[in-house]
Amino acid sequence: LNELNELNFIVSDETVREASETVDEGKVIRTTPAKDDIVAAGTTITIYVSSGVEQVDVPSVVSLFYDQAELTIRNQGLIPVPEFRIVPFGDPQVGLVIEQTPGSFTKVPKGSEVIIVVGEAGEPPTTTTTTTTSTTTTTTIPTSAPPP
């Protein structure tokens, strides 16, 4: 700033903050007019300072189907990371997001990962059939037998 003032430029009272993925927070990104522009003494210079990587809200994806959740997260500039949890066979949570980290509406840097836990069907219950067979034998004994 001192150097600009010494060259008879006017530094704007308003420093503009803008997100940058390449310039660290608090560092100058650019000026208007640009650094190499030829301008007259007394020109007002606006300084743009990095606010760091753009922050975005983590969307709420719990109860969405996996493919919807993945698309919603990607549309926010974030990276979905699926994990699967076995739920009982026939459970209504099969294929749905049942947890997410970080939680909904948390501010995170654009490009961050969002872990989504998706319900995966467990094994169907097994059915065992037991058949019992019984045999009855009947023997008839004559009441009177002829002598030998």
Tab-separated table of N, CA and C in Angstrom:
chain	number	residue	atom	x	y	z
A	1	LEU	N	0.820	-1.194	0.000
A	1	LEU	CA	0.000	0.000	0.000
A	1	LEU	C	0.864	1.258	0.000
A	2	ASN	N	1.917	1.224	0.814
A	2	ASN	CA	2.801	2.391	0.875
A	2	ASN	C	3.419	2.685	-0.488
A	3	GLU	N	3.814	1.622	-1.200
A	3	GLU	CA	4.426	1.799	-2.509
A	3	GLU	C	3.447	2.448	-3.484
A	4	LEU	N	2.192	2.028	-3.449
A	4	LEU	CA	1.182	2.632	-4.326
A	4	LEU	C	0.971	4.105	-3.979
A	5	ASN	N	0.936	4.414	-2.693
A	5	ASN	CA	0.765	5.805	-2.272
A	5	ASN	C	1.963	6.663	-2.689
A	6	GLU	N	3.170	6.109	-2.578
A	6	GLU	CA	4.380	6.838	-2.970
A	6	GLU	C	4.397	7.142	-4.462
A	7	LEU	N	3.725	6.297	-5.262
A	7	LEU	CA	3.662	6.509	-6.706
A	7	LEU	C	2.472	7.396	-7.091
A	8	ASN	N	1.858	8.035	-6.076
A	8	ASN	CA	0.728	8.950	-6.274
A	8	ASN	C	-0.543	8.274	-6.796
A	9	PHE	N	-0.731	7.026	-6.407
A	9	PHE	CA	-1.996	6.360	-6.700
A	9	PHE	C	-2.879	6.460	-5.475
A	10	ILE	N	-4.168	6.369	-5.685
A	10	ILE	CA	-5.121	6.380	-4.574
A	10	ILE	C	-5.577	4.940	-4.387
A	11	VAL	N	-5.404	4.438	-3.171
A	11	VAL	CA	-5.845	3.080	-2.873
A	11	VAL	C	-7.282	3.172	-2.387
A	12	SER	N	-8.153	2.413	-3.031
A	12	SER	CA	-9.568	2.420	-2.679
A	12	SER	C	-9.743	2.075	-1.208
A	13	ASP	N	-10.715	2.719	-0.570
A	13	ASP	CA	-11.006	2.418	0.837
A	13	ASP	C	-11.593	1.017	0.992
A	14	GLU	N	-12.150	0.519	-0.092
A	14	GLU	CA	-12.795	-0.788	-0.037
A	14	GLU	C	-11.875	-1.847	-0.622
A	15	THR	N	-11.444	-2.790	0.224
A	15	THR	CA	-10.689	-3.940	-0.252
A	15	THR	C	-11.723	-5.016	-0.552
A	16	VAL	N	-11.668	-5.577	-1.735
A	16	VAL	CA	-12.641	-6.586	-2.144
A	16	VAL	C	-12.088	-7.967	-1.813
A	17	ARG	N	-12.902	-8.751	-1.107
A	17	ARG	CA	-12.514	-10.124	-0.777
A	17	ARG	C	-13.206	-11.056	-1.754
A	18	GLU	N	-12.448	-12.020	-2.298
A	18	GLU	CA	-13.043	-13.016	-3.184
A	18	GLU	C	-12.346	-14.355	-2.991
A	19	ALA	N	-13.116	-15.417	-3.221
A	19	ALA	CA	-12.591	-16.768	-3.034
A	19	ALA	C	-11.566	-17.102	-4.107
A	20	SER	N	-10.579	-17.902	-3.713
A	20	SER	CA	-9.573	-18.356	-4.657
A	20	SER	C	-9.091	-19.748	-4.246
A	21	GLU	N	-9.008	-20.626	-5.223
A	21	GLU	CA	-8.494	-21.969	-4.952
A	21	GLU	C	-6.970	-22.007	-5.020
A	22	THR	N	-6.356	-20.935	-5.553
A	22	THR	CA	-4.907	-20.954	-5.760
A	22	THR	C	-4.149	-19.946	-4.908
A	23	VAL	N	-4.831	-18.914	-4.396
A	23	VAL	CA	-4.153	-17.885	-3.602
A	23	VAL	C	-4.590	-18.031	-2.150
A	24	ASP	N	-3.616	-18.106	-1.239
A	24	ASP	CA	-3.902	-18.277	0.186
A	24	ASP	C	-4.718	-17.106	0.731
A	25	GLU	N	-5.508	-17.403	1.731
A	25	GLU	CA	-6.338	-16.392	2.375
A	25	GLU	C	-5.478	-15.224	2.877
A	26	GLY	N	-5.942	-14.003	2.627
A	26	GLY	CA	-5.246	-12.806	3.084
A	26	GLY	C	-4.220	-12.263	2.104
A	27	LYS	N	-3.914	-13.000	1.051
A	27	LYS	CA	-2.941	-12.558	0.039
A	27	LYS	C	-3.674	-11.834	-1.092
A	28	VAL	N	-2.966	-10.892	-1.736
A	28	VAL	CA	-3.553	-10.142	-2.842
A	28	VAL	C	-3.667	-11.046	-4.064
A	29	ILE	N	-4.880	-11.074	-4.638
A	29	ILE	CA	-5.124	-11.855	-5.853
A	29	ILE	C	-4.798	-11.013	-7.075
A	30	ARG	N	-5.328	-9.773	-7.079
A	30	ARG	CA	-5.151	-8.895	-8.234
A	30	ARG	C	-5.525	-7.477	-7.845
A	31	THR	N	-5.305	-6.580	-8.763
A	31	THR	CA	-5.718	-5.187	-8.585
A	31	THR	C	-6.449	-4.734	-9.844
A	32	THR	N	-7.235	-3.676	-9.687
A	32	THR	CA	-7.863	-3.012	-10.836
A	32	THR	C	-7.503	-1.550	-10.729
A	33	PRO	N	-6.863	-0.976	-11.703
A	33	PRO	CA	-6.341	-1.606	-12.912
A	33	PRO	C	-5.269	-2.643	-12.576
A	34	ALA	N	-4.997	-3.505	-13.563
A	34	ALA	CA	-4.054	-4.608	-13.374
A	34	ALA	C	-2.637	-4.091	-13.154
A	35	LYS	N	-1.808	-4.913	-12.594
A	35	LYS	CA	-0.427	-4.596	-12.221
A	35	LYS	C	0.381	-3.955	-13.356
A	36	ASP	N	0.275	-4.456	-14.550
A	36	ASP	CA	1.108	-3.954	-15.647
A	36	ASP	C	0.421	-2.910	-16.533
A	37	ASP	N	-0.804	-2.484	-16.153
A	37	ASP	CA	-1.493	-1.446	-16.939
A	37	ASP	C	-0.788	-0.106	-16.754
A	38	ILE	N	-0.755	0.691	-17.795
A	38	ILE	CA	-0.183	2.039	-17.715
A	38	ILE	C	-1.338	2.991	-17.408
A	39	VAL	N	-1.232	3.676	-16.266
A	39	VAL	CA	-2.293	4.582	-15.821
A	39	VAL	C	-1.672	5.879	-15.314
A	40	ALA	N	-2.493	6.891	-15.252
A	40	ALA	CA	-2.019	8.201	-14.784
A	40	ALA	C	-1.902	8.226	-13.268
A	41	ALA	N	-1.016	9.074	-12.758
A	41	ALA	CA	-0.911	9.288	-11.311
A	41	ALA	C	-2.271	9.778	-10.836
A	42	GLY	N	-2.634	9.396	-9.635
A	42	GLY	CA	-3.922	9.797	-9.086
A	42	GLY	C	-5.035	8.800	-9.371
A	43	THR	N	-4.737	7.779	-10.151
A	43	THR	CA	-5.734	6.735	-10.450
A	43	THR	C	-6.036	5.953	-9.180
A	44	THR	N	-7.320	5.615	-8.996
A	44	THR	CA	-7.722	4.807	-7.834
A	44	THR	C	-7.459	3.339	-8.131
A	45	ILE	N	-6.807	2.677	-7.212
A	45	ILE	CA	-6.470	1.253	-7.327
A	45	ILE	C	-7.351	0.476	-6.353
A	46	THR	N	-8.032	-0.545	-6.868
A	46	THR	CA	-8.819	-1.441	-6.019
A	46	THR	C	-8.033	-2.719	-5.828
A	47	ILE	N	-7.923	-3.163	-4.587
A	47	ILE	CA	-7.159	-4.371	-4.266
A	47	ILE	C	-8.132	-5.509	-3.958
A	48	TYR	N	-7.894	-6.673	-4.567
A	48	TYR	CA	-8.706	-7.875	-4.353
A	48	TYR	C	-7.874	-8.857	-3.532
A	49	VAL	N	-8.410	-9.228	-2.379
A	49	VAL	CA	-7.698	-10.096	-1.438
A	49	VAL	C	-8.426	-11.432	-1.337
A	50	SER	N	-7.660	-12.513	-1.295
A	50	SER	CA	-8.236	-13.856	-1.218
A	50	SER	C	-8.904	-14.107	0.131
A	51	SER	N	-10.099	-14.654	0.049
A	51	SER	CA	-10.784	-15.122	1.259
A	51	SER	C	-10.575	-16.627	1.416
A	52	GLY	N	-9.681	-17.185	0.601
A	52	GLY	CA	-9.404	-18.616	0.648
A	52	GLY	C	-10.328	-19.369	-0.301
A	53	VAL	N	-10.338	-20.667	-0.158
A	53	VAL	CA	-11.177	-21.517	-1.005
A	53	VAL	C	-12.643	-21.209	-0.702
A	54	GLU	N	-13.446	-21.180	-1.743
A	54	GLU	CA	-14.878	-20.911	-1.588
A	54	GLU	C	-15.504	-21.905	-0.626
A	55	GLN	N	-16.318	-21.398	0.283
A	55	GLN	CA	-17.039	-22.230	1.235
A	55	GLN	C	-18.434	-22.514	0.681
A	56	VAL	N	-18.884	-23.753	0.801
A	56	VAL	CA	-20.224	-24.135	0.345
A	56	VAL	C	-20.934	-24.875	1.465
A	57	ASP	N	-22.265	-24.877	1.405
A	57	ASP	CA	-23.068	-25.627	2.372
A	57	ASP	C	-23.166	-27.082	1.941
A	58	VAL	N	-23.013	-27.999	2.896
A	58	VAL	CA	-23.218	-29.414	2.617
A	58	VAL	C	-24.731	-29.617	2.504
A	59	PRO	N	-25.196	-30.175	1.379
A	59	PRO	CA	-26.638	-30.371	1.233
A	59	PRO	C	-27.134	-31.523	2.102
A	60	SER	N	-28.408	-31.481	2.429
A	60	SER	CA	-29.034	-32.560	3.192
A	60	SER	C	-29.401	-33.676	2.217
A	61	VAL	N	-28.797	-34.862	2.393
A	61	VAL	CA	-29.075	-35.971	1.478
A	61	VAL	C	-29.594	-37.215	2.189
A	62	VAL	N	-29.772	-37.156	3.506
A	62	VAL	CA	-30.316	-38.296	4.244
A	62	VAL	C	-31.733	-38.549	3.735
A	63	SER	N	-32.054	-39.801	3.505
A	63	SER	CA	-33.342	-40.280	2.991
A	63	SER	C	-33.463	-40.185	1.474
A	64	LEU	N	-32.416	-39.719	0.789
A	64	LEU	CA	-32.434	-39.739	-0.677
A	64	LEU	C	-31.844	-41.060	-1.157
A	65	PHE	N	-32.267	-41.492	-2.353
A	65	PHE	CA	-31.627	-42.651	-2.958
A	65	PHE	C	-30.191	-42.273	-3.302
A	66	TYR	N	-29.311	-43.271	-3.323
A	66	TYR	CA	-27.890	-43.036	-3.536
A	66	TYR	C	-27.611	-42.167	-4.754
A	67	ASP	N	-28.219	-42.493	-5.909
A	67	ASP	CA	-27.909	-41.743	-7.129
A	67	ASP	C	-28.340	-40.283	-7.020
A	68	GLN	N	-29.468	-40.015	-6.356
A	68	GLN	CA	-29.914	-38.632	-6.154
A	68	GLN	C	-28.955	-37.900	-5.217
A	69	ALA	N	-28.539	-38.572	-4.159
A	69	ALA	CA	-27.624	-37.977	-3.185
A	69	ALA	C	-26.287	-37.641	-3.841
A	70	GLU	N	-25.763	-38.565	-4.636
A	70	GLU	CA	-24.484	-38.354	-5.308
A	70	GLU	C	-24.559	-37.117	-6.216
A	71	LEU	N	-25.619	-37.007	-6.998
A	71	LEU	CA	-25.787	-35.876	-7.905
A	71	LEU	C	-25.920	-34.560	-7.133
A	72	THR	N	-26.693	-34.577	-6.064
A	72	THR	CA	-26.890	-33.376	-5.243
A	72	THR	C	-25.561	-32.889	-4.657
A	73	ILE	N	-24.754	-33.812	-4.167
A	73	ILE	CA	-23.455	-33.465	-3.580
A	73	ILE	C	-22.515	-32.916	-4.651
A	74	ARG	N	-22.446	-33.581	-5.796
A	74	ARG	CA	-21.576	-33.117	-6.888
A	74	ARG	C	-21.995	-31.736	-7.388
A	75	ASN	N	-23.301	-31.481	-7.466
A	75	ASN	CA	-23.797	-30.178	-7.926
A	75	ASN	C	-23.390	-29.049	-6.982
A	76	GLN	N	-23.055	-29.377	-5.758
A	76	GLN	CA	-22.623	-28.377	-4.782
A	76	GLN	C	-21.104	-28.183	-4.823
A	77	GLY	N	-20.426	-28.923	-5.709
A	77	GLY	CA	-18.974	-28.799	-5.823
A	77	GLY	C	-18.233	-29.647	-4.809
A	78	LEU	N	-18.910	-30.676	-4.296
A	78	LEU	CA	-18.317	-31.558	-3.289
A	78	LEU	C	-18.154	-32.957	-3.862
A	79	ILE	N	-17.427	-33.810	-3.132
A	79	ILE	CA	-17.119	-35.159	-3.611
A	79	ILE	C	-17.822	-36.185	-2.723
A	80	PRO	N	-18.775	-36.957	-3.285
A	80	PRO	CA	-19.445	-37.986	-2.480
A	80	PRO	C	-18.535	-39.201	-2.273
A	81	VAL	N	-18.516	-39.707	-1.046
A	81	VAL	CA	-17.746	-40.905	-0.725
A	81	VAL	C	-18.724	-41.898	-0.085
A	82	PRO	N	-19.173	-42.897	-0.866
A	82	PRO	CA	-20.162	-43.829	-0.324
A	82	PRO	C	-19.540	-44.895	0.575
A	83	GLU	N	-20.270	-45.210	1.632
A	83	GLU	CA	-19.971	-46.360	2.486
A	83	GLU	C	-21.280	-47.118	2.588
A	84	PHE	N	-21.210	-48.412	2.741
A	84	PHE	CA	-22.433	-49.209	2.772
A	84	PHE	C	-22.583	-49.895	4.114
A	85	ARG	N	-23.811	-49.919	4.602
A	85	ARG	CA	-24.125	-50.576	5.873
A	85	ARG	C	-25.240	-51.581	5.610
A	86	ILE	N	-25.027	-52.803	6.086
A	86	ILE	CA	-26.033	-53.851	5.916
A	86	ILE	C	-27.243	-53.525	6.799
A	87	VAL	N	-28.420	-53.563	6.182
A	87	VAL	CA	-29.678	-53.403	6.911
A	87	VAL	C	-30.484	-54.678	6.672
A	88	PRO	N	-31.442	-54.981	7.539
A	88	PRO	CA	-32.193	-56.233	7.369
A	88	PRO	C	-32.865	-56.332	5.994
A	89	PHE	N	-32.950	-57.547	5.502
A	89	PHE	CA	-33.601	-57.810	4.228
A	89	PHE	C	-35.025	-57.256	4.290
A	90	GLY	N	-35.396	-56.490	3.256
A	90	GLY	CA	-36.749	-55.918	3.203
A	90	GLY	C	-36.883	-54.590	3.930
A	91	ASP	N	-35.817	-54.123	4.580
A	91	ASP	CA	-35.858	-52.847	5.306
A	91	ASP	C	-36.086	-51.710	4.316
A	92	PRO	N	-36.919	-50.719	4.644
A	92	PRO	CA	-37.178	-49.622	3.714
A	92	PRO	C	-35.963	-48.721	3.465
A	93	GLN	N	-34.887	-48.869	4.241
A	93	GLN	CA	-33.697	-48.036	4.048
A	93	GLN	C	-32.743	-48.585	2.989
A	94	VAL	N	-33.068	-49.717	2.393
A	94	VAL	CA	-32.206	-50.290	1.352
A	94	VAL	C	-32.112	-49.293	0.196
A	95	GLY	N	-30.885	-48.918	-0.165
A	95	GLY	CA	-30.645	-48.002	-1.272
A	95	GLY	C	-30.718	-46.532	-0.911
A	96	LEU	N	-31.081	-46.233	0.337
A	96	LEU	CA	-31.201	-44.843	0.783
A	96	LEU	C	-30.000	-44.429	1.617
A	97	VAL	N	-29.722	-43.126	1.614
A	97	VAL	CA	-28.685	-42.590	2.494
A	97	VAL	C	-29.266	-42.555	3.901
A	98	ILE	N	-28.555	-43.177	4.860
A	98	ILE	CA	-29.050	-43.212	6.233
A	98	ILE	C	-28.213	-42.343	7.179
A	99	GLU	N	-27.046	-41.902	6.714
A	99	GLU	CA	-26.201	-40.981	7.491
A	99	GLU	C	-25.332	-40.199	6.522
A	100	GLN	N	-24.870	-39.018	6.966
A	100	GLN	CA	-23.897	-38.257	6.181
A	100	GLN	C	-22.976	-37.507	7.119
A	101	THR	N	-21.720	-37.338	6.675
A	101	THR	CA	-20.725	-36.582	7.418
A	101	THR	C	-19.903	-35.790	6.420
A	102	PRO	N	-19.766	-34.480	6.590
A	102	PRO	CA	-20.341	-33.633	7.624
A	102	PRO	C	-21.858	-33.503	7.467
A	103	GLY	N	-22.473	-33.023	8.546
A	103	GLY	CA	-23.923	-32.889	8.573
A	103	GLY	C	-24.444	-31.824	7.628
A	104	SER	N	-25.735	-31.860	7.424
A	104	SER	CA	-26.416	-30.903	6.548
A	104	SER	C	-26.126	-29.467	6.954
A	105	PHE	N	-25.939	-28.632	5.951
A	105	PHE	CA	-25.795	-27.180	6.086
A	105	PHE	C	-24.506	-26.736	6.785
A	106	THR	N	-23.563	-27.666	6.959
A	106	THR	CA	-22.242	-27.313	7.472
A	106	THR	C	-21.477	-26.635	6.334
A	107	LYS	N	-20.753	-25.557	6.622
A	107	LYS	CA	-19.923	-24.892	5.610
A	107	LYS	C	-18.588	-25.621	5.520
A	108	VAL	N	-18.203	-25.976	4.294
A	108	VAL	CA	-16.931	-26.656	4.049
A	108	VAL	C	-16.301	-26.068	2.791
A	109	PRO	N	-14.986	-26.208	2.630
A	109	PRO	CA	-14.351	-25.735	1.398
A	109	PRO	C	-14.870	-26.520	0.184
A	110	LYS	N	-15.107	-25.812	-0.900
A	110	LYS	CA	-15.515	-26.461	-2.141
A	110	LYS	C	-14.483	-27.533	-2.477
A	111	GLY	N	-14.941	-28.698	-2.936
A	111	GLY	CA	-14.033	-29.801	-3.256
A	111	GLY	C	-13.846	-30.773	-2.108
A	112	SER	N	-14.494	-30.514	-0.958
A	112	SER	CA	-14.375	-31.413	0.196
A	112	SER	C	-15.165	-32.700	-0.041
A	113	GLU	N	-14.812	-33.728	0.726
A	113	GLU	CA	-15.512	-35.009	0.646
A	113	GLU	C	-16.693	-35.019	1.605
A	114	VAL	N	-17.776	-35.670	1.174
A	114	VAL	CA	-18.951	-35.885	2.018
A	114	VAL	C	-19.170	-37.393	2.059
A	115	ILE	N	-19.073	-37.964	3.257
A	115	ILE	CA	-19.279	-39.406	3.421
A	115	ILE	C	-20.773	-39.653	3.543
A	116	ILE	N	-21.284	-40.557	2.703
A	116	ILE	CA	-22.697	-40.928	2.796
A	116	ILE	C	-22.790	-42.428	3.063
A	117	VAL	N	-23.561	-42.787	4.077
A	117	VAL	CA	-23.760	-44.188	4.439
A	117	VAL	C	-25.071	-44.632	3.800
A	118	VAL	N	-24.981	-45.659	2.961
A	118	VAL	CA	-26.122	-46.132	2.182
A	118	VAL	C	-26.533	-47.510	2.691
A	119	GLY	N	-27.842	-47.700	2.881
A	119	GLY	CA	-28.359	-48.991	3.330
A	119	GLY	C	-28.233	-50.051	2.244
A	120	GLU	N	-27.663	-51.195	2.619
A	120	GLU	CA	-27.494	-52.305	1.683
A	120	GLU	C	-28.230	-53.518	2.253
A	121	ALA	N	-29.008	-54.186	1.413
A	121	ALA	CA	-29.833	-55.316	1.867
A	121	ALA	C	-28.986	-56.466	2.391
A	122	GLY	N	-29.391	-56.958	3.546
A	122	GLY	CA	-28.752	-58.144	4.095
A	122	GLY	C	-29.271	-59.386	3.393
A	123	GLU	N	-28.786	-60.526	3.806
A	123	GLU	CA	-29.218	-61.787	3.217
A	123	GLU	C	-30.686	-62.039	3.557
A	124	PRO	N	-31.441	-62.592	2.596
A	124	PRO	CA	-32.834	-62.929	2.914
A	124	PRO	C	-32.859	-64.043	3.954
A	125	PRO	N	-33.904	-64.061	4.779
A	125	PRO	CA	-33.966	-65.119	5.796
A	125	PRO	C	-34.107	-66.479	5.120
A	126	THR	N	-33.509	-67.483	5.731
A	126	THR	CA	-33.597	-68.827	5.166
A	126	THR	C	-34.785	-69.540	5.798
A	127	THR	N	-35.434	-70.369	5.011
A	127	THR	CA	-36.578	-71.139	5.484
A	127	THR	C	-36.169	-72.592	5.491
A	128	THR	N	-36.415	-73.263	6.609
A	128	THR	CA	-36.088	-74.678	6.715
A	128	THR	C	-37.393	-75.455	6.802
A	129	THR	N	-37.554	-76.451	5.945
A	129	THR	CA	-38.751	-77.290	5.956
A	129	THR	C	-38.336	-78.654	6.475
A	130	THR	N	-39.068	-79.127	7.473
A	130	THR	CA	-38.785	-80.447	8.035
A	130	THR	C	-39.981	-81.341	7.742
A	131	THR	N	-39.726	-82.482	7.184
A	131	THR	CA	-40.791	-83.435	6.888
A	131	THR	C	-40.593	-84.630	7.795
A	132	THR	N	-41.662	-85.002	8.460
A	132	THR	CA	-41.602	-86.168	9.341
A	132	THR	C	-42.443	-87.264	8.711
A	133	THR	N	-41.884	-88.451	8.593
A	133	THR	CA	-42.602	-89.590	8.017
A	133	THR	C	-42.729	-90.642	9.101
A	134	SER	N	-43.935	-91.183	9.217
A	134	SER	CA	-44.095	-92.269	10.187
A	134	SER	C	-44.697	-93.462	9.456
A	135	THR	N	-44.284	-94.616	9.881
A	135	THR	CA	-44.765	-95.853	9.266
A	135	THR	C	-45.436	-96.682	10.340
A	136	THR	N	-46.597	-97.179	9.996
A	136	THR	CA	-47.320	-98.035	10.938
A	136	THR	C	-47.410	-99.426	10.313
A	137	THR	N	-47.042	-100.426	11.079
A	137	THR	CA	-47.116	-101.809	10.595
A	137	THR	C	-48.191	-102.519	11.410
A	138	THR	N	-49.075	-103.185	10.708
A	138	THR	CA	-50.144	-103.929	11.390
A	138	THR	C	-49.920	-105.425	11.134
A	139	THR	N	-49.969	-106.220	12.164
A	139	THR	CA	-49.838	-107.663	12.024
A	139	THR	C	-51.095	-108.285	12.621
A	140	THR	N	-51.665	-109.194	11.868
A	140	THR	CA	-52.885	-109.859	12.344
A	140	THR	C	-52.498	-111.251	12.833
A	141	ILE	N	-52.891	-111.571	14.024
A	141	ILE	CA	-52.611	-112.886	14.595
A	141	ILE	C	-53.939	-113.631	14.610
A	142	PRO	N	-53.964	-114.846	13.991
A	142	PRO	CA	-55.226	-115.605	13.982
A	142	PRO	C	-55.611	-116.026	15.404
A	143	THR	N	-56.865	-115.996	15.686
A	143	THR	CA	-57.348	-116.315	17.014
A	143	THR	C	-57.346	-117.831	17.263
A	144	SER	N	-57.593	-118.597	16.263
A	144	SER	CA	-57.516	-120.027	16.478
A	144	SER	C	-56.628	-120.623	15.416
A	145	ALA	N	-55.691	-121.328	15.882
A	145	ALA	CA	-54.784	-121.947	14.939
A	145	ALA	C	-55.010	-123.430	14.909
A	146	PRO	N	-54.994	-124.061	13.766
A	146	PRO	CA	-55.178	-125.520	13.739
A	146	PRO	C	-53.976	-126.234	14.390
A	147	PRO	N	-54.249	-127.341	15.039
A	147	PRO	CA	-53.141	-128.034	15.728
A	147	PRO	C	-52.113	-128.507	14.693
A	148	PRO	N	-50.961	-128.642	15.107
A	148	PRO	CA	-49.918	-129.122	14.195
A	148	PRO	C	-49.947	-130.571	13.884
